[in-house]
C-alpha cells in the first residue's frame, strides 16, 4: 500500500540475435538487477503507477516529450519529489524482443536519452547515484574521455599511447562485474567483443553531457554539476 509505482527489468534471455542486440538488452538487465530497490526514478517499459497518483501528478509530460523519450524518468522525478515511494522489483522481468543495430543504439541513446536526460538533471540540479549514474559509471565515462584525448595526443608524442591504454584498462576494471556477467551468459569471446561497444557507450554518453553542460553554461540557465551523466538503457520501439 505504501508503494506508488513499481517497475522491473528485461530478463537475461533476449530473443533478438546479433552482438549489438544481445549486448544492449543484457546491459539493461544487468543495470536494473544491480539497482537500488528503493528507486529514485521510474521506468515505463515494464512498470505500473497507481491510477490516482498518476492522475494527481498530471501523468506524463506530453508537451515537453511529444515523442517517446525520457517521459517516464521525468515522471519518476515528480513522484519522488511528491514524497511517493517507487519500488524496483527485480523479480519482475520481461523478455525483450527488440532488434538493435549499432546506428539505432547510438541515435536513440543520444537523441532520446542522453541529451534530454542531461538537460533534465541540470535543470533540476539532480544528483542521482543509482542505476547507471553510479560513481563507477561516471568515472568510466571520464576515463573514456581521457583515453580519447590520449589517443589523439599519441600522434604527437608516443608516450600518450600508454595513457590511453591505462584509461581503457581502468574502464574494464570498473566494469568487471558487467563483463563477468556477459562471460557467464554468453562466453568469453562474446564478453571481449562487447568491450568496444561499452567504451563507445561511455564515449557518446560523456560527449552528450559535455554538450548539454556547455549549452547551459552559455545560456546561464543552471549551475551544472561536474560529473558526466550516463544514459539509461531502455527499450521500446523508437
PDB file of C-alpha atoms in Angstrom:
ATOM      1  CA  UNK A   1       0.000   0.000   0.000  1.00  0.00           C
ATOM      2  CA  UNK A   2       2.882   2.411   0.554  1.00  0.00           C
ATOM      3  CA  UNK A   3       4.243   1.932  -2.989  1.00  0.00           C
ATOM      4  CA  UNK A   4       3.053   4.406  -5.626  1.00  0.00           C
ATOM      5  CA  UNK A   5       4.904   2.842  -8.576  1.00  0.00           C
ATOM      6  CA  UNK A   6       6.790  -0.330  -9.374  1.00  0.00           C
ATOM      7  CA  UNK A   7       8.950  -1.464 -12.261  1.00  0.00           C
ATOM      8  CA  UNK A   8      11.193  -4.374 -13.171  1.00  0.00           C
ATOM      9  CA  UNK A   9      13.690  -5.123 -15.916  1.00  0.00           C
ATOM     10  CA  UNK A  10      14.321  -7.147 -19.025  1.00  0.00           C
ATOM     11  CA  UNK A  11      15.348 -10.712 -18.365  1.00  0.00           C
ATOM     12  CA  UNK A  12      18.678 -12.269 -19.329  1.00  0.00           C
ATOM     13  CA  UNK A  13      17.266 -14.096 -22.353  1.00  0.00           C
ATOM     14  CA  UNK A  14      16.810 -11.507 -25.115  1.00  0.00           C
ATOM     15  CA  UNK A  15      15.403 -13.040 -28.292  1.00  0.00           C
ATOM     16  CA  UNK A  16      17.000 -10.814 -30.952  1.00  0.00           C
ATOM     17  CA  UNK A  17      20.229 -12.356 -32.303  1.00  0.00           C
ATOM     18  CA  UNK A  18      23.402 -10.454 -33.026  1.00  0.00           C
ATOM     19  CA  UNK A  19      26.126  -8.933 -30.893  1.00  0.00           C
ATOM     20  CA  UNK A  20      24.625  -5.447 -30.621  1.00  0.00           C
ATOM     21  CA  UNK A  21      21.119  -6.613 -29.703  1.00  0.00           C
ATOM     22  CA  UNK A  22      22.375  -9.127 -27.167  1.00  0.00           C
ATOM     23  CA  UNK A  23      24.780  -6.619 -25.603  1.00  0.00           C
ATOM     24  CA  UNK A  24      22.180  -3.876 -25.422  1.00  0.00           C
ATOM     25  CA  UNK A  25      19.434  -5.918 -23.833  1.00  0.00           C
ATOM     26  CA  UNK A  26      21.766  -7.693 -21.411  1.00  0.00           C
ATOM     27  CA  UNK A  27      23.179  -4.328 -20.342  1.00  0.00           C
ATOM     28  CA  UNK A  28      19.699  -3.167 -19.407  1.00  0.00           C
ATOM     29  CA  UNK A  29      19.081  -6.345 -17.419  1.00  0.00           C
ATOM     30  CA  UNK A  30      22.375  -6.001 -15.564  1.00  0.00           C
ATOM     31  CA  UNK A  31      21.869  -2.332 -14.695  1.00  0.00           C
ATOM     32  CA  UNK A  32      18.413  -2.865 -13.235  1.00  0.00           C
ATOM     33  CA  UNK A  33      19.351  -6.056 -11.416  1.00  0.00           C
ATOM     34  CA  UNK A  34      22.109  -4.120  -9.624  1.00  0.00           C
ATOM     35  CA  UNK A  35      19.999  -1.057  -8.880  1.00  0.00           C
ATOM     36  CA  UNK A  36      18.621   0.091  -5.546  1.00  0.00           C
ATOM     37  CA  UNK A  37      15.204  -1.398  -4.800  1.00  0.00           C
ATOM     38  CA  UNK A  38      14.209   1.989  -3.401  1.00  0.00           C
ATOM     39  CA  UNK A  39      14.290   3.513  -6.872  1.00  0.00           C
ATOM     40  CA  UNK A  40      14.957   7.193  -7.493  1.00  0.00           C
ATOM     41  CA  UNK A  41      13.067   7.299 -10.780  1.00  0.00           C
ATOM     42  CA  UNK A  42      10.625   5.268 -12.874  1.00  0.00           C
ATOM     43  CA  UNK A  43      10.787   3.087 -15.989  1.00  0.00           C
ATOM     44  CA  UNK A  44       7.633   2.523 -18.037  1.00  0.00           C
ATOM     45  CA  UNK A  45       8.903  -0.371 -20.165  1.00  0.00           C
ATOM     46  CA  UNK A  46       7.824  -2.874 -17.518  1.00  0.00           C
ATOM     47  CA  UNK A  47       6.174  -0.856 -14.790  1.00  0.00           C
ATOM     48  CA  UNK A  48       2.961   0.460 -13.292  1.00  0.00           C
ATOM     49  CA  UNK A  49       1.802   3.563 -11.408  1.00  0.00           C
ATOM     50  CA  UNK A  50      -1.257   3.803  -9.188  1.00  0.00           C
ATOM     51  CA  UNK A  51      -4.047   5.468 -11.149  1.00  0.00           C
ATOM     52  CA  UNK A  52      -4.859   8.125  -8.529  1.00  0.00           C
ATOM     53  CA  UNK A  53      -1.210   9.120  -8.114  1.00  0.00           C
ATOM     54  CA  UNK A  54      -0.680   9.218 -11.876  1.00  0.00           C
ATOM     55  CA  UNK A  55      -3.740  11.457 -12.337  1.00  0.00           C
ATOM     56  CA  UNK A  56      -2.860  13.759  -9.454  1.00  0.00           C
ATOM     57  CA  UNK A  57       0.603  14.396 -10.859  1.00  0.00           C
ATOM     58  CA  UNK A  58      -0.748  15.029 -14.343  1.00  0.00           C
ATOM     59  CA  UNK A  59       0.643  11.875 -15.947  1.00  0.00           C
ATOM     60  CA  UNK A  60       3.440  12.032 -18.497  1.00  0.00           C
ATOM     61  CA  UNK A  61       4.550  15.457 -19.679  1.00  0.00           C
ATOM     62  CA  UNK A  62       3.412  15.089 -23.286  1.00  0.00           C
ATOM     63  CA  UNK A  63       4.083  18.750 -24.035  1.00  0.00           C
ATOM     64  CA  UNK A  64       7.764  18.500 -23.190  1.00  0.00           C
ATOM     65  CA  UNK A  65       8.128  14.986 -24.588  1.00  0.00           C
ATOM     66  CA  UNK A  66       5.836  14.730 -27.640  1.00  0.00           C
ATOM     67  CA  UNK A  67       7.841  11.705 -28.806  1.00  0.00           C
ATOM     68  CA  UNK A  68       8.893   8.703 -26.673  1.00  0.00           C
ATOM     69  CA  UNK A  69      11.959   9.781 -24.753  1.00  0.00           C
ATOM     70  CA  UNK A  70      12.559  10.126 -21.012  1.00  0.00           C
ATOM     71  CA  UNK A  71       8.977  10.970 -20.079  1.00  0.00           C
ATOM     72  CA  UNK A  72       8.934   8.091 -17.609  1.00  0.00           C
ATOM     73  CA  UNK A  73      12.171   9.221 -15.941  1.00  0.00           C
ATOM     74  CA  UNK A  74      10.771  12.738 -15.569  1.00  0.00           C
ATOM     75  CA  UNK A  75       7.580  11.304 -14.080  1.00  0.00           C
ATOM     76  CA  UNK A  76       9.721   9.372 -11.612  1.00  0.00           C
ATOM     77  CA  UNK A  77      11.401  12.600 -10.516  1.00  0.00           C
ATOM     78  CA  UNK A  78       7.974  14.146  -9.830  1.00  0.00           C
ATOM     79  CA  UNK A  79       6.840  11.030  -7.976  1.00  0.00           C
ATOM     80  CA  UNK A  80       9.823  11.211  -5.644  1.00  0.00           C
ATOM     81  CA  UNK A  81       9.545  14.987  -5.237  1.00  0.00           C
ATOM     82  CA  UNK A  82       5.932  14.490  -4.122  1.00  0.00           C
ATOM     83  CA  UNK A  83       7.114  12.036  -1.470  1.00  0.00           C
ATOM     84  CA  UNK A  84       5.952   8.838  -3.160  1.00  0.00           C
ATOM     85  CA  UNK A  85       7.797   5.536  -2.976  1.00  0.00           C
ATOM     86  CA  UNK A  86       8.971   3.803  -6.178  1.00  0.00           C
ATOM     87  CA  UNK A  87       9.931   0.131  -5.989  1.00  0.00           C
ATOM     88  CA  UNK A  88      12.341  -1.648  -8.330  1.00  0.00           C
ATOM     89  CA  UNK A  89      11.167  -5.263  -8.121  1.00  0.00           C
ATOM     90  CA  UNK A  90      13.998  -7.362  -9.545  1.00  0.00           C
ATOM     91  CA  UNK A  91      11.776 -10.439  -9.774  1.00  0.00           C
ATOM     92  CA  UNK A  92       9.501  -8.629 -12.232  1.00  0.00           C
ATOM     93  CA  UNK A  93      11.094  -9.353 -15.628  1.00  0.00           C
ATOM     94  CA  UNK A  94      10.042  -9.482 -19.243  1.00  0.00           C
ATOM     95  CA  UNK A  95      11.695 -10.823 -22.378  1.00  0.00           C
ATOM     96  CA  UNK A  96      12.615  -8.034 -24.773  1.00  0.00           C
ATOM     97  CA  UNK A  97      12.145  -8.713 -28.483  1.00  0.00           C
ATOM     98  CA  UNK A  98      13.720  -5.543 -29.891  1.00  0.00           C
ATOM     99  CA  UNK A  99      16.413  -5.865 -32.528  1.00  0.00           C
ATOM    100  CA  UNK A 100      19.139  -3.230 -32.267  1.00  0.00           C
ATOM    101  CA  UNK A 101      21.706  -2.046 -34.790  1.00  0.00           C
ATOM    102  CA  UNK A 102      24.752   0.000 -33.885  1.00  0.00           C
ATOM    103  CA  UNK A 103      23.204   3.017 -35.584  1.00  0.00           C
ATOM    104  CA  UNK A 104      19.886   2.698 -33.772  1.00  0.00           C
ATOM    105  CA  UNK A 105      21.634   2.293 -30.415  1.00  0.00           C
ATOM    106  CA  UNK A 106      23.735   5.438 -30.800  1.00  0.00           C
ATOM    107  CA  UNK A 107      20.940   7.521 -32.337  1.00  0.00           C
ATOM    108  CA  UNK A 108      18.373   6.518 -29.720  1.00  0.00           C
ATOM    109  CA  UNK A 109      20.727   6.894 -26.787  1.00  0.00           C
ATOM    110  CA  UNK A 110      21.965  10.324 -27.781  1.00  0.00           C
ATOM    111  CA  UNK A 111      18.767  11.973 -29.037  1.00  0.00           C
ATOM    112  CA  UNK A 112      16.127  10.243 -26.906  1.00  0.00           C
ATOM    113  CA  UNK A 113      18.031   9.625 -23.705  1.00  0.00           C
ATOM    114  CA  UNK A 114      21.432  11.168 -23.050  1.00  0.00           C
ATOM    115  CA  UNK A 115      20.732  14.731 -24.225  1.00  0.00           C
ATOM    116  CA  UNK A 116      17.205  15.152 -22.774  1.00  0.00           C
ATOM    117  CA  UNK A 117      18.174  13.383 -19.531  1.00  0.00           C
ATOM    118  CA  UNK A 118      21.254  15.569 -19.103  1.00  0.00           C
ATOM    119  CA  UNK A 119      19.095  18.655 -19.629  1.00  0.00           C
ATOM    120  CA  UNK A 120      16.565  17.405 -17.095  1.00  0.00           C
ATOM    121  CA  UNK A 121      19.246  16.709 -14.482  1.00  0.00           C
ATOM    122  CA  UNK A 122      20.882  20.089 -14.963  1.00  0.00           C
ATOM    123  CA  UNK A 123      17.564  21.934 -14.783  1.00  0.00           C
ATOM    124  CA  UNK A 124      16.560  20.121 -11.605  1.00  0.00           C
ATOM    125  CA  UNK A 125      20.104  20.075 -10.220  1.00  0.00           C
ATOM    126  CA  UNK A 126      19.559  16.368  -9.663  1.00  0.00           C
ATOM    127  CA  UNK A 127      22.416  14.332  -8.258  1.00  0.00           C
ATOM    128  CA  UNK A 128      21.439  10.679  -8.564  1.00  0.00           C
ATOM    129  CA  UNK A 129      23.802   7.835  -7.679  1.00  0.00           C
ATOM    130  CA  UNK A 130      21.730   4.832  -8.711  1.00  0.00           C
ATOM    131  CA  UNK A 131      21.478   2.548 -11.750  1.00  0.00           C
ATOM    132  CA  UNK A 132      23.847   3.794 -14.453  1.00  0.00           C
ATOM    133  CA  UNK A 133      24.552   7.037 -12.596  1.00  0.00           C
ATOM    134  CA  UNK A 134      26.685   5.291 -10.006  1.00  0.00           C
ATOM    135  CA  UNK A 135      30.128   6.697  -9.296  1.00  0.00           C
ATOM    136  CA  UNK A 136      31.804   3.874 -11.222  1.00  0.00           C
ATOM    137  CA  UNK A 137      29.771   4.694 -14.337  1.00  0.00           C
ATOM    138  CA  UNK A 138      30.571   8.389 -14.122  1.00  0.00           C
ATOM    139  CA  UNK A 139      34.239   7.551 -13.653  1.00  0.00           C
ATOM    140  CA  UNK A 140      34.088   5.213 -16.657  1.00  0.00           C
ATOM    141  CA  UNK A 141      32.749   7.994 -18.875  1.00  0.00           C
ATOM    142  CA  UNK A 142      35.516  10.295 -17.676  1.00  0.00           C
ATOM    143  CA  UNK A 143      38.193   7.655 -18.299  1.00  0.00           C
ATOM    144  CA  UNK A 144      36.952   7.044 -21.830  1.00  0.00           C
ATOM    145  CA  UNK A 145      37.270  10.768 -22.418  1.00  0.00           C
ATOM    146  CA  UNK A 146      40.842  10.659 -21.121  1.00  0.00           C
ATOM    147  CA  UNK A 147      41.584   7.674 -23.354  1.00  0.00           C
ATOM    148  CA  UNK A 148      40.266   9.553 -26.372  1.00  0.00           C
ATOM    149  CA  UNK A 149      42.396  12.623 -25.673  1.00  0.00           C
ATOM    150  CA  UNK A 150      45.480  10.498 -25.080  1.00  0.00           C
ATOM    151  CA  UNK A 151      44.877   8.578 -28.306  1.00  0.00           C
ATOM    152  CA  UNK A 152      44.773  11.856 -30.240  1.00  0.00           C
ATOM    153  CA  UNK A 153      47.884  13.164 -28.497  1.00  0.00           C
ATOM    154  CA  UNK A 154      49.719   9.919 -29.285  1.00  0.00           C
ATOM    155  CA  UNK A 155      50.034  11.194 -32.841  1.00  0.00           C
ATOM    156  CA  UNK A 156      52.234  13.957 -31.420  1.00  0.00           C
ATOM    157  CA  UNK A 157      54.020  12.016 -28.709  1.00  0.00           C
ATOM    158  CA  UNK A 158      54.045   8.226 -28.490  1.00  0.00           C
ATOM    159  CA  UNK A 159      54.079   8.318 -24.712  1.00  0.00           C
ATOM    160  CA  UNK A 160      50.396   9.219 -24.646  1.00  0.00           C
ATOM    161  CA  UNK A 161      49.549   5.773 -26.038  1.00  0.00           C
ATOM    162  CA  UNK A 162      50.318   4.278 -22.649  1.00  0.00           C
ATOM    163  CA  UNK A 163      47.932   6.722 -21.015  1.00  0.00           C
ATOM    164  CA  UNK A 164      45.158   5.709 -23.401  1.00  0.00           C
ATOM    165  CA  UNK A 165      45.751   2.033 -22.690  1.00  0.00           C
ATOM    166  CA  UNK A 166      45.770   2.645 -18.934  1.00  0.00           C
ATOM    167  CA  UNK A 167      42.488   4.564 -19.118  1.00  0.00           C
ATOM    168  CA  UNK A 168      40.828   1.779 -21.119  1.00  0.00           C
ATOM    169  CA  UNK A 169      42.103  -0.778 -18.630  1.00  0.00           C
ATOM    170  CA  UNK A 170      40.611   1.322 -15.853  1.00  0.00           C
ATOM    171  CA  UNK A 171      37.204   1.195 -17.556  1.00  0.00           C
ATOM    172  CA  UNK A 172      37.414  -2.580 -17.867  1.00  0.00           C
ATOM    173  CA  UNK A 173      38.324  -2.898 -14.189  1.00  0.00           C
ATOM    174  CA  UNK A 174      35.499  -0.590 -13.089  1.00  0.00           C
ATOM    175  CA  UNK A 175      33.037  -2.659 -15.154  1.00  0.00           C
ATOM    176  CA  UNK A 176      34.478  -6.077 -14.377  1.00  0.00           C
ATOM    177  CA  UNK A 177      31.221  -7.265 -12.815  1.00  0.00           C
ATOM    178  CA  UNK A 178      29.329  -6.486 -16.009  1.00  0.00           C
ATOM    179  CA  UNK A 179      31.892  -8.169 -18.254  1.00  0.00           C
ATOM    180  CA  UNK A 180      31.929 -11.145 -15.891  1.00  0.00           C
ATOM    181  CA  UNK A 181      28.153 -11.348 -16.218  1.00  0.00           C
ATOM    182  CA  UNK A 182      28.442 -11.318 -20.023  1.00  0.00           C
ATOM    183  CA  UNK A 183      31.074 -14.054 -19.889  1.00  0.00           C
ATOM    184  CA  UNK A 184      28.834 -16.260 -17.758  1.00  0.00           C
ATOM    185  CA  UNK A 185      25.842 -15.687 -20.028  1.00  0.00           C
ATOM    186  CA  UNK A 186      27.459 -15.826 -23.477  1.00  0.00           C
ATOM    187  CA  UNK A 187      31.097 -16.831 -23.079  1.00  0.00           C
ATOM    188  CA  UNK A 188      34.488 -15.131 -23.044  1.00  0.00           C
ATOM    189  CA  UNK A 189      34.533 -14.299 -26.773  1.00  0.00           C
ATOM    190  CA  UNK A 190      31.197 -12.502 -26.533  1.00  0.00           C
ATOM    191  CA  UNK A 191      32.283 -10.581 -23.430  1.00  0.00           C
ATOM    192  CA  UNK A 192      35.510  -9.471 -25.127  1.00  0.00           C
ATOM    193  CA  UNK A 193      33.597  -8.373 -28.239  1.00  0.00           C
ATOM    194  CA  UNK A 194      31.363  -6.198 -26.046  1.00  0.00           C
ATOM    195  CA  UNK A 195      34.270  -4.176 -24.647  1.00  0.00           C
ATOM    196  CA  UNK A 196      34.447  -1.789 -27.664  1.00  0.00           C
ATOM    197  CA  UNK A 197      30.656  -1.379 -27.570  1.00  0.00           C
ATOM    198  CA  UNK A 198      30.777  -0.475 -23.897  1.00  0.00           C
ATOM    199  CA  UNK A 199      33.595   2.011 -24.482  1.00  0.00           C
ATOM    200  CA  UNK A 200      31.529   3.600 -27.253  1.00  0.00           C
ATOM    201  CA  UNK A 201      28.548   3.739 -24.886  1.00  0.00           C
ATOM    202  CA  UNK A 202      30.542   5.728 -22.348  1.00  0.00           C
ATOM    203  CA  UNK A 203      32.044   7.914 -25.069  1.00  0.00           C
ATOM    204  CA  UNK A 204      28.796   9.223 -26.510  1.00  0.00           C
ATOM    205  CA  UNK A 205      27.242   9.439 -23.046  1.00  0.00           C
ATOM    206  CA  UNK A 206      30.058  11.661 -21.843  1.00  0.00           C
ATOM    207  CA  UNK A 207      30.081  13.754 -25.016  1.00  0.00           C
ATOM    208  CA  UNK A 208      26.323  14.238 -24.798  1.00  0.00           C
ATOM    209  CA  UNK A 209      26.617  15.501 -21.243  1.00  0.00           C
ATOM    210  CA  UNK A 210      29.523  17.780 -22.175  1.00  0.00           C
ATOM    211  CA  UNK A 211      27.454  19.278 -24.997  1.00  0.00           C
ATOM    212  CA  UNK A 212      24.459  19.956 -22.747  1.00  0.00           C
ATOM    213  CA  UNK A 213      26.697  21.246 -19.950  1.00  0.00           C
ATOM    214  CA  UNK A 214      28.299  23.745 -22.345  1.00  0.00           C
ATOM    215  CA  UNK A 215      24.875  24.709 -23.663  1.00  0.00           C
ATOM    216  CA  UNK A 216      23.668  25.504 -20.156  1.00  0.00           C
ATOM    217  CA  UNK A 217      26.780  27.464 -19.271  1.00  0.00           C
ATOM    218  CA  UNK A 218      26.445  29.592 -22.384  1.00  0.00           C
ATOM    219  CA  UNK A 219      22.785  30.239 -21.656  1.00  0.00           C
ATOM    220  CA  UNK A 220      23.365  30.701 -17.942  1.00  0.00           C
ATOM    221  CA  UNK A 221      20.296  28.586 -17.286  1.00  0.00           C
ATOM    222  CA  UNK A 222      21.655  26.463 -14.476  1.00  0.00           C
ATOM    223  CA  UNK A 223      24.600  25.645 -12.328  1.00  0.00           C
ATOM    224  CA  UNK A 224      25.576  22.316 -13.905  1.00  0.00           C
ATOM    225  CA  UNK A 225      27.090  19.516 -11.908  1.00  0.00           C
ATOM    226  CA  UNK A 226      30.670  18.443 -12.548  1.00  0.00           C
ATOM    227  CA  UNK A 227      30.172  14.762 -13.327  1.00  0.00           C
ATOM    228  CA  UNK A 228      29.043  13.159 -16.571  1.00  0.00           C
ATOM    229  CA  UNK A 229      25.630  11.624 -16.987  1.00  0.00           C
ATOM    230  CA  UNK A 230      25.498   8.155 -18.494  1.00  0.00           C
ATOM    231  CA  UNK A 231      22.474   7.094 -20.449  1.00  0.00           C
ATOM    232  CA  UNK A 232      19.879   4.826 -19.031  1.00  0.00           C
ATOM    233  CA  UNK A 233      19.465   1.678 -21.107  1.00  0.00           C
ATOM    234  CA  UNK A 234      15.817   1.454 -22.017  1.00  0.00           C
ATOM    235  CA  UNK A 235      13.808  -0.476 -24.503  1.00  0.00           C
ATOM    236  CA  UNK A 236      10.728   0.096 -26.573  1.00  0.00           C
ATOM    237  CA  UNK A 237      10.489   0.908 -30.249  1.00  0.00           C
ATOM    238  CA  UNK A 238      11.883   4.207 -31.375  1.00  0.00           C
TER     239      UNK A 238
END
